[in-house]
XYZ file of C-alpha atoms in Angstrom:
533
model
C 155.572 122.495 97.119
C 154.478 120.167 94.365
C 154.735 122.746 91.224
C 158.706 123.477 93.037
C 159.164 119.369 93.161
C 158.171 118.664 89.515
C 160.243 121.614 87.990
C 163.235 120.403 90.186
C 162.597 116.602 88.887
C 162.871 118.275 85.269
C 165.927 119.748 86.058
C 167.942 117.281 87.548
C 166.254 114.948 84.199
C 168.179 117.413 82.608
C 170.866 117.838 84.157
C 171.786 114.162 84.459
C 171.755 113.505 81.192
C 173.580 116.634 79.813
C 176.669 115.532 82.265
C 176.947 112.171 80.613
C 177.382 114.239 77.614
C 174.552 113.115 75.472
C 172.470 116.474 74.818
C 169.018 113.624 74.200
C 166.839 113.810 77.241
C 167.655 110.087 77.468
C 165.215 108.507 80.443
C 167.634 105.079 79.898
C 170.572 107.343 81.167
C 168.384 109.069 83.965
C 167.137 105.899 85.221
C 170.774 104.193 85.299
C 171.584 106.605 88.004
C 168.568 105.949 90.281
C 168.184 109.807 90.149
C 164.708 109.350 89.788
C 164.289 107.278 93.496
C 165.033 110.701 94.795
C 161.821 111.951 94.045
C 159.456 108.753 94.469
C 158.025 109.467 98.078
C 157.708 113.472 96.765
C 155.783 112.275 93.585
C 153.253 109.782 95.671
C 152.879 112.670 98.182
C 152.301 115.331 94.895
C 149.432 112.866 94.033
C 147.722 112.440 97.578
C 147.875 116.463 97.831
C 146.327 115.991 94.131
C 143.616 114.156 94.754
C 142.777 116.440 98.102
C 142.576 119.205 95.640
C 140.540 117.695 93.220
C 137.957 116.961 95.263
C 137.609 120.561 96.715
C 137.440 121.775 92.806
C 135.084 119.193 92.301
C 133.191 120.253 95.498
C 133.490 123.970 94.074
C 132.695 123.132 90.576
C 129.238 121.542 91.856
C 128.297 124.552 93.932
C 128.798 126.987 91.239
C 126.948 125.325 88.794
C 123.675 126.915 87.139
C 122.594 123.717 85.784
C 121.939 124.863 82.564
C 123.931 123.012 79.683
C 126.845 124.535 78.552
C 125.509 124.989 75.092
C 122.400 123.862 72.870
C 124.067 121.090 71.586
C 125.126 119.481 74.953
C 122.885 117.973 77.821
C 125.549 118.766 80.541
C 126.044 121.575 83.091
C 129.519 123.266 83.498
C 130.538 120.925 86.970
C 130.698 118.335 84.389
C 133.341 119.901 81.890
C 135.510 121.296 84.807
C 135.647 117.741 86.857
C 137.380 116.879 83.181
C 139.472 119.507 83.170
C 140.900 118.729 86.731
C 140.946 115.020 85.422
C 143.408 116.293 82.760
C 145.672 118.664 84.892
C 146.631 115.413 86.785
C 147.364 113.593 83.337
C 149.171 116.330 81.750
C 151.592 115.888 85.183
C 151.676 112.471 84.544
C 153.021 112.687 81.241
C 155.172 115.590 81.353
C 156.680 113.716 84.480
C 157.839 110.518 82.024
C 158.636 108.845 84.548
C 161.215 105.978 83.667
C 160.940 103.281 86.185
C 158.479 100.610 84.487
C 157.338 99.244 88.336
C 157.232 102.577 89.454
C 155.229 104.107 86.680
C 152.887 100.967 87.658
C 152.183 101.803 91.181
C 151.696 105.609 90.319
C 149.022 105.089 87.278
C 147.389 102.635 89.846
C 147.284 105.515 92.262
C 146.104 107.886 89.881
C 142.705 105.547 88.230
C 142.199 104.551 91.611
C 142.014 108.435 92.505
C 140.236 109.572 89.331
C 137.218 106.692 90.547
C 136.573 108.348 93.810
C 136.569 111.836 92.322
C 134.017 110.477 89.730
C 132.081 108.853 92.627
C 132.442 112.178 94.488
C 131.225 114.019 91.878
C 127.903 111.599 91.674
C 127.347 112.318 95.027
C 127.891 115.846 94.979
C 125.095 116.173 92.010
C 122.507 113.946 94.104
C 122.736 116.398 96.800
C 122.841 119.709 94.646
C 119.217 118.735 93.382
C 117.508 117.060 96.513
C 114.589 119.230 97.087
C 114.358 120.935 93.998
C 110.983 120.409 92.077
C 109.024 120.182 95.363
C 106.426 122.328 96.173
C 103.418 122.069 99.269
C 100.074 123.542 99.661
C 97.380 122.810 102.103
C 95.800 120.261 99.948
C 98.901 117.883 99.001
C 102.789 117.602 98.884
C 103.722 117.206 95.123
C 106.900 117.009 92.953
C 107.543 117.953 89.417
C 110.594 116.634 87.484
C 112.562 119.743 86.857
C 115.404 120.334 83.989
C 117.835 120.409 87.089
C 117.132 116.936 88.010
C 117.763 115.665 84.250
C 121.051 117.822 84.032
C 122.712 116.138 86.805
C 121.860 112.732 85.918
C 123.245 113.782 82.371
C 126.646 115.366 83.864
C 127.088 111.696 85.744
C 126.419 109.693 82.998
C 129.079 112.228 81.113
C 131.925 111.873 83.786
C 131.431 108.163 84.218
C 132.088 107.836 79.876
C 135.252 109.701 80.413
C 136.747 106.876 82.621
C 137.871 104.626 80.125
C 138.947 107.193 77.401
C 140.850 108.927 80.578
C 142.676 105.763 81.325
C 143.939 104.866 78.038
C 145.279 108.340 77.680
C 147.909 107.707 80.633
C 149.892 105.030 78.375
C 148.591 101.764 80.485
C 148.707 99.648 77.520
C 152.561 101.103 77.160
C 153.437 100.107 80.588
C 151.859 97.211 80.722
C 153.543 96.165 77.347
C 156.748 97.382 79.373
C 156.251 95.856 81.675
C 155.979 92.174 80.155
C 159.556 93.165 78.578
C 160.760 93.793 82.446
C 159.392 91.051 84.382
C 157.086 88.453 82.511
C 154.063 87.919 80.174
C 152.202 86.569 83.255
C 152.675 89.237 85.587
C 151.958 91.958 82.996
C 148.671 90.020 82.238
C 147.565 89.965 85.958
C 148.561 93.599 86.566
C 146.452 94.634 83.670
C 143.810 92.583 84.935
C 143.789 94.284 88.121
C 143.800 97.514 86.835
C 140.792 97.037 84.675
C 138.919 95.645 87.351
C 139.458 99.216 88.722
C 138.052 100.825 86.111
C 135.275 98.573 85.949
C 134.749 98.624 89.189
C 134.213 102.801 89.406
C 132.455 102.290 85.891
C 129.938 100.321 87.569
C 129.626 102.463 90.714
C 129.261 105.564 88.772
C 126.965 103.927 87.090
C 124.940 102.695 89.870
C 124.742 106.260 91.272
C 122.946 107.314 88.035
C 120.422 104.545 88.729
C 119.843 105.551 92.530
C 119.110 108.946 90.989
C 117.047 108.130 88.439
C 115.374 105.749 91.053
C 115.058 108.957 93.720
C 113.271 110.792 90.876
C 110.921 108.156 90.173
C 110.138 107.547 94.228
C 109.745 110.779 94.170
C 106.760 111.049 91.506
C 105.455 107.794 93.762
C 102.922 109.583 96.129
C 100.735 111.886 93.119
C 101.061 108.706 91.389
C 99.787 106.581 93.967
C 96.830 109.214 95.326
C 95.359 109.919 91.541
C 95.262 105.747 91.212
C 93.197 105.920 94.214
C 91.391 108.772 93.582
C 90.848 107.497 89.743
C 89.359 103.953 90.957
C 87.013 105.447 93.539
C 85.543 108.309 91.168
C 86.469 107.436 87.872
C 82.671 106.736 86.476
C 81.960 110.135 88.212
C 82.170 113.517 87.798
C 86.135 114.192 88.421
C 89.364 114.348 86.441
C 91.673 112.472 88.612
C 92.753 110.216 85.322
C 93.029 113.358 83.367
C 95.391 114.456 85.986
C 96.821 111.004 86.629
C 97.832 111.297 82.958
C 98.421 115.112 82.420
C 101.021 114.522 85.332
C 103.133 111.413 83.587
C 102.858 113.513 80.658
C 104.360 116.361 81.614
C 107.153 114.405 83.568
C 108.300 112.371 81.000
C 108.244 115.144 78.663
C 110.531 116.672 80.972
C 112.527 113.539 81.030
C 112.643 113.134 77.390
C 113.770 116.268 76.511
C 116.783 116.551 78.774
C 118.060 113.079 79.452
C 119.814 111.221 76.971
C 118.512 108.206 75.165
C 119.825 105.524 77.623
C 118.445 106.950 80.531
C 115.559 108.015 79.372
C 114.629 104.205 78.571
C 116.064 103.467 82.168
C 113.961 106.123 83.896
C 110.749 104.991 81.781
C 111.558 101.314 82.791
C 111.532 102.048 86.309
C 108.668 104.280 86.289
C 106.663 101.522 84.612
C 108.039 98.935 87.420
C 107.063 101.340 90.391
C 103.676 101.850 89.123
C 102.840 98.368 87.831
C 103.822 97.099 91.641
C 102.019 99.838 93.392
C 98.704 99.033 91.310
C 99.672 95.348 92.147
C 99.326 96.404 95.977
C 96.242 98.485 95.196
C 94.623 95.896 94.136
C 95.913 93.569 96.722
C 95.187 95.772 99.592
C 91.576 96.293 98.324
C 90.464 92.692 97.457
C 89.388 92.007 101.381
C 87.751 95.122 101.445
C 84.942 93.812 100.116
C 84.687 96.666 97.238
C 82.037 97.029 94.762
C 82.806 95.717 91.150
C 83.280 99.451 90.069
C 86.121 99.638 91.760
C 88.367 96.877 90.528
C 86.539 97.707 86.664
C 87.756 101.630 86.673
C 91.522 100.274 88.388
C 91.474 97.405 85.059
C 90.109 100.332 82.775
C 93.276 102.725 84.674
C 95.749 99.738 83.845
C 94.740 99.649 80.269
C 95.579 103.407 79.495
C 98.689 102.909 81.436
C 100.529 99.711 79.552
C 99.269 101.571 76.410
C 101.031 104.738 77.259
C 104.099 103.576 78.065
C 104.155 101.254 75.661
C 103.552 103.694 73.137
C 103.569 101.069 70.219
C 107.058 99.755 70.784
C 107.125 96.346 71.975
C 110.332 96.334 73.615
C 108.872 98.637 75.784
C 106.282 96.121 77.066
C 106.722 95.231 80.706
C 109.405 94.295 83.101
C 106.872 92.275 84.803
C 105.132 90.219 82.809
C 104.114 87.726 85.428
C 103.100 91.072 87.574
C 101.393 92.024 84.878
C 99.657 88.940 83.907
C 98.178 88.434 87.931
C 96.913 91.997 88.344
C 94.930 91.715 84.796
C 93.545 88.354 86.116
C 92.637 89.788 89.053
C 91.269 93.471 88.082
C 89.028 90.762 85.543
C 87.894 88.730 88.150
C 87.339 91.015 90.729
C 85.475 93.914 88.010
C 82.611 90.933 87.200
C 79.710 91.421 87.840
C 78.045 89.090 90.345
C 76.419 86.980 87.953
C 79.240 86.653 85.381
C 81.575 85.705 88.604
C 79.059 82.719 89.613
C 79.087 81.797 85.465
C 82.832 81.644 86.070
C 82.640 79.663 89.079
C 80.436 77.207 86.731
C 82.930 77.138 84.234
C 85.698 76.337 86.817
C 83.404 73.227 87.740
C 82.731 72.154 84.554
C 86.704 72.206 84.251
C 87.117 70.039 87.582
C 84.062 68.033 86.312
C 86.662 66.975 82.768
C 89.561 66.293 84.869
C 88.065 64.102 87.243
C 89.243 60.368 86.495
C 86.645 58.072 88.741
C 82.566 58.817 89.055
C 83.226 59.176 93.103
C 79.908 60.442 93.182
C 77.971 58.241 90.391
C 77.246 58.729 86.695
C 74.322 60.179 84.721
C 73.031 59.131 81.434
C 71.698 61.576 78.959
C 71.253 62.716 75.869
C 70.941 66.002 74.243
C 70.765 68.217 70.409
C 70.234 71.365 69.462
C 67.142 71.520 66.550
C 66.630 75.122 65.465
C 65.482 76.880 68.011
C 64.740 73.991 70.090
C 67.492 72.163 73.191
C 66.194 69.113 73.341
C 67.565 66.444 76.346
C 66.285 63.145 77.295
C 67.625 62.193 80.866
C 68.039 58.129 80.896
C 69.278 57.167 83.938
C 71.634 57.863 87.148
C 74.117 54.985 88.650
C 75.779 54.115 91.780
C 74.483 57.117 93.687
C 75.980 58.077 97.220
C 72.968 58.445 99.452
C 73.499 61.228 102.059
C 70.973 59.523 104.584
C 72.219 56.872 107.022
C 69.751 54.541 105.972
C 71.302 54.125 102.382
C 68.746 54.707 100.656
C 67.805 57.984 98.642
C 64.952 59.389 96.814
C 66.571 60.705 93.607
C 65.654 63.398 91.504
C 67.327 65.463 88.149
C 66.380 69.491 87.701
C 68.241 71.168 84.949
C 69.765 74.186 84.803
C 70.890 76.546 81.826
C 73.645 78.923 82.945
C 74.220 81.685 82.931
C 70.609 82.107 84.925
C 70.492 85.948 83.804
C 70.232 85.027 80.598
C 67.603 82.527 80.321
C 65.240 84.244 82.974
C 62.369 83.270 81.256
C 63.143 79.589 80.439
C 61.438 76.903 82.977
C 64.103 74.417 84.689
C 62.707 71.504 84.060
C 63.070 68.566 86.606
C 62.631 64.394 86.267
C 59.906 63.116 88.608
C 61.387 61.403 91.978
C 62.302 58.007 92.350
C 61.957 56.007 95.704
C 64.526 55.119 97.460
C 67.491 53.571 94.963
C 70.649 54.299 94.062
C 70.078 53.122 90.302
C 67.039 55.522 88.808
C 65.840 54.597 85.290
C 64.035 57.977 84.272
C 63.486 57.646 80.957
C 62.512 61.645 80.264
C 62.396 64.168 77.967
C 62.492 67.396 77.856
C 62.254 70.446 74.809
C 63.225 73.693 75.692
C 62.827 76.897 73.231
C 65.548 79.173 72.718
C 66.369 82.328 70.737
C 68.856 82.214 68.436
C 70.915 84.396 71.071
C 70.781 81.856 73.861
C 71.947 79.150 71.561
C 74.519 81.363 70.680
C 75.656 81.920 74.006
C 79.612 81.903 74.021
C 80.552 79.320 77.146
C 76.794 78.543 77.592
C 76.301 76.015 79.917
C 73.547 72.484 80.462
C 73.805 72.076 84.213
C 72.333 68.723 85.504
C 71.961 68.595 89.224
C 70.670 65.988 91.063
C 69.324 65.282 94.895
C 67.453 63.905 97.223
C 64.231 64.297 97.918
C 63.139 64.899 101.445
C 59.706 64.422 103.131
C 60.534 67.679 105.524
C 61.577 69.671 102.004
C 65.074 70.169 103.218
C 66.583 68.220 99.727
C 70.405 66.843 100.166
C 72.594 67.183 96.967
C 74.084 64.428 95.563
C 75.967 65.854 92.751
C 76.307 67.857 89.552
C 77.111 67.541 86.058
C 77.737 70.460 83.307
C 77.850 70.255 79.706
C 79.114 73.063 77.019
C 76.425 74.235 74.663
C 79.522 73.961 72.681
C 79.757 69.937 73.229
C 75.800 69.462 72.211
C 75.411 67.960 68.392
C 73.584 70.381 65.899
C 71.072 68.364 63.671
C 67.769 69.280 61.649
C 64.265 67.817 62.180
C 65.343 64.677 60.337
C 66.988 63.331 63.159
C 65.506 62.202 66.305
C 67.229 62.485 70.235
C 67.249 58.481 69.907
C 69.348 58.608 67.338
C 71.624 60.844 69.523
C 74.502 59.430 71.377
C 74.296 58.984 75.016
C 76.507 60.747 77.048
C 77.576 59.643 80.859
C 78.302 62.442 82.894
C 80.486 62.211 86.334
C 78.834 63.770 88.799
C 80.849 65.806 91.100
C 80.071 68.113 94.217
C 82.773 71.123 94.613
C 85.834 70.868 96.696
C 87.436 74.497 96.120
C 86.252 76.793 98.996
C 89.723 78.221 98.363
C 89.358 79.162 94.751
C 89.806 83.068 93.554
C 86.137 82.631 92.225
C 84.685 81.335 95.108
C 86.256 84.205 97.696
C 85.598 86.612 95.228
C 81.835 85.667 95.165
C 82.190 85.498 99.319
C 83.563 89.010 99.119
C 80.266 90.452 97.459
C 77.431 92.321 99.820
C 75.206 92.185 97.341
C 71.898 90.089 97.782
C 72.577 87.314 94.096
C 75.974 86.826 95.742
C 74.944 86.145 99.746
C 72.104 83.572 98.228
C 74.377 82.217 95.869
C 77.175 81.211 98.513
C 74.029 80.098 101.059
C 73.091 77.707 98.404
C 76.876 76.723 97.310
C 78.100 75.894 100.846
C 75.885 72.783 101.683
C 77.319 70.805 98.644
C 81.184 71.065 99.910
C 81.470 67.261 101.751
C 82.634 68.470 105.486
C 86.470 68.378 105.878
């Protein structure tokens, strides 16, 4: 019916213009006799039956497709190049049909784009269904998926259809009939038709578009689960006799070779992107998930050593391949760090994170202590002076104060004595007056973020002694000087004393999370000095 409706539009075209007498096909004359209302409703019925048809070729095209690109210099599959070709058909019609009514020829090339988007989002969804499944395989032991050439082809063949769009529409004369159409009515309403027309185009552009993304998105979800188990599997084993990161990697290797090799260049960097974004948030959760699970160090050090290998191979030495989640990114390192400690370097963080509340404080709530210290050679030499203004944990007001010190970390200076002042009775205002000398190896003086930890309390006749407060110092902040100079000479230092007030800190739950003996006996000794809430 259509095919006998355009060839009789061509003749009476003709005809109409031959019996004015010009021999010109003339559309002027053929449109001054309204012969072409005649065939209006047939033409806007030829497209509907058009666009039914397309869609079953386009339907066709996908099931008879090998998915193998049409040549070696292509990355598309056959469905692609015929959903063109029935693209054309309906412009060839379009132009051999010249038809001359400006508003008319409006409303049709609407029609027509409008039609041309839903095949193209047709098509999409055709493709995503024609490769669900494919690349999965199951044994007893797991459920696994393998990106396949298939899968890379019809993401290709989208992409391809949806960068025909534009090119498609400008070969149906829209810029004519919009210029035409400016000449017929006004600027204004050509302006705003050509407006909504684009948004049409755009509009399908951007669905198409999205369609590639859920694709590329199913394929990554789809890699999720051997991804996820080999993480596991890596962070529980990895110091042991397995190859779980070997096969962790192996697997991304292959993949993305896969990936690379078929996909084009744009969505190739879009697959790798979101890749990168699934695994980076899954790790994220691993590590969540396991931080109340009270696991050993190990575990969190082989996940951190796991996340190392992984930011350097997909960044693969181009930064603007880097992360789409820096702040991710940034929390799961601090975490994986802090978390992969052992327990001794945690409680030397916790110090450090005291010392750091210690600076910041602006008021001595808790009293002030005197000292001075320098570094001679191999000798730490400190003279403790005096304490002020004291809070006495006894009800009587009083206190018996006393100073022990402290060089942290412990582990390192096992075999140095903590010295301690004698006791004074009962004030709040201790003069002590004492020094001390301490040897050290050129190693311990060294010591990057070495600390001086002064921490005084009250002595108890029944031996149970009540903090008062604490005081830390940097190796870092003590004055370097040779035998020349004396400690008198030294300046004196007051140091706030402070108890702790974070039971909520990373440090401090991470130490709580520990089953190991140096962490129970450090958090039994820590808890006491927290005032009660």
């Amino acid at each position: 019916m259509g095919t006998t409706l355009f060839e009789l539009y061509l003749i009476v075209q003709r005809f109409a213009v031959l019996g004015t007498g010009l021999c010109p096909v003339d559309s002027e004359i053929f449109l001054s006799h309204n012969f072409h209302l005649w065939f209006h409703a047939g033409v806007a019925q030829w497209l509907d039956i058009a666009l039914y048809k397309a869609l079953q070729r386009i339907k066709k095209a996908v099931e008879i497709d090998h998915l193998v690109p049409v040549d070696s210099s292509v990355k598309y599959s056959s469905s692609a190049v015929d959903t063109l070709a029935i693209f054309y058909q309906i412009k060839i019609f379009w132009k051999q049909l010249a038809w001359p009514d400006v508003e008319g020829s409006y409303t049709f090339v609407a029609k027509i784009i409008d039609d041309i988007c839903r095949c193209s989002v047709f098509y999409a969804d055709q493709m995503s269904e024609k490769v669900e499944g494919m690349g999965e395989s199951q044994n007893v032991y797991e459920k696994k998926f393998e990106v396949t050439n298939e899968w890379c082809l019809a993401i290709n063949n989208i992409d391809y259809v949806r960068q025909s769009i534009q090119a498609f529409v400008g070969e149906l004369g829209m810029e004519e009939i919009v210029t035409s159409l400016a000449n017929f009515r006004s600027q204004t309403e050509a302006d705003h038709c050509q407006r909504t027309l684009q948004l049409v185009i755009d509009n399908a552009v951007d669905t198409v578009g999205n369609k590639i993304l859920e694709l590329l998105e199913k394929v990554a979800e789809k890699m999720a689960p051997a991804i996820n188990r080999f993480l596991l599997e890596g962070a529980e084993l990895l110091q042991q006799e397995n190859n779980c990161m070997d096969r962790l990697m192996k697997y991304l290797d292959d993949n993305l070779l896969t990936l690379h090799s078929h996909l084009n260049t744009d969505n190739f960097s879009r697959i790798l992107a979101i890749i990168w974004e699934n695994l980076s948030h899954t790790m994220y959760e691993l590590v969540e998930s396991n931080l109340e699970r009270k696991r050993p160090p190990t575990f969190f050090l082989n996940l951190h050593e796991t996340l190392k290998i992984l930011v350097g191979f997909f960044k693969q030495g181009d930064e603007k391949n880097d992360t789409n989640n820096p702040a991710i990114l940034e929390q799961m390192e601090h975490l994986l760090q802090l978390y992969g400690m052992e327990t001794w370097e945690l409680i030397h963080q916790y110090h450090l994170e005291r010392r750091e509340e210690q600076m910041a404080m602006e008021a001595a709530t808790h009293g002030l202590l005197t000292v001075r210290m320098q570094f001679v050679e191999d000798l730490l030499r400190i003279e403790v002076l005096n304490a002020r203004n004291l809070h006495p944990m006894d009800t009587n007001g009083s206190c018996d104060p006393y100073v022990k010190i402290h060089l942290l970390p412990e582990e390192k200076f096992t075999t140095i004595t903590k010295p301690r002042t004698k006791t004074h009775k009962k004030t709040m205002f201790p003069l002590y007056d004492e020094y001390f000398t301490l040897h050290l190896t050129s190693e311990q003086q060294e010591l990057e973020n070495g600390l001086i930890m002064f921490t005084v309390k009250d002595q108890d006749f029944l031996g149970t002694n009540e903090f008062l407060g604490e005081a830390f110092v940097a190796f870092s902040d003590v004055p370097k000087t040779d035998m020349t100079t004396g400690l008198e000479q030294m300046a004196q230092v007051h140091l706030k004393l402070s108890r702790p007030t974070r039971q909520d800190s990373e440090v401090y739950r991470a130490l709580e999370s520990r089953h190991d003996k140096l962490a129970r006996d450090f958090i039994k000794k820590e808890k006491p000095k927290f005032l009660p809430s």
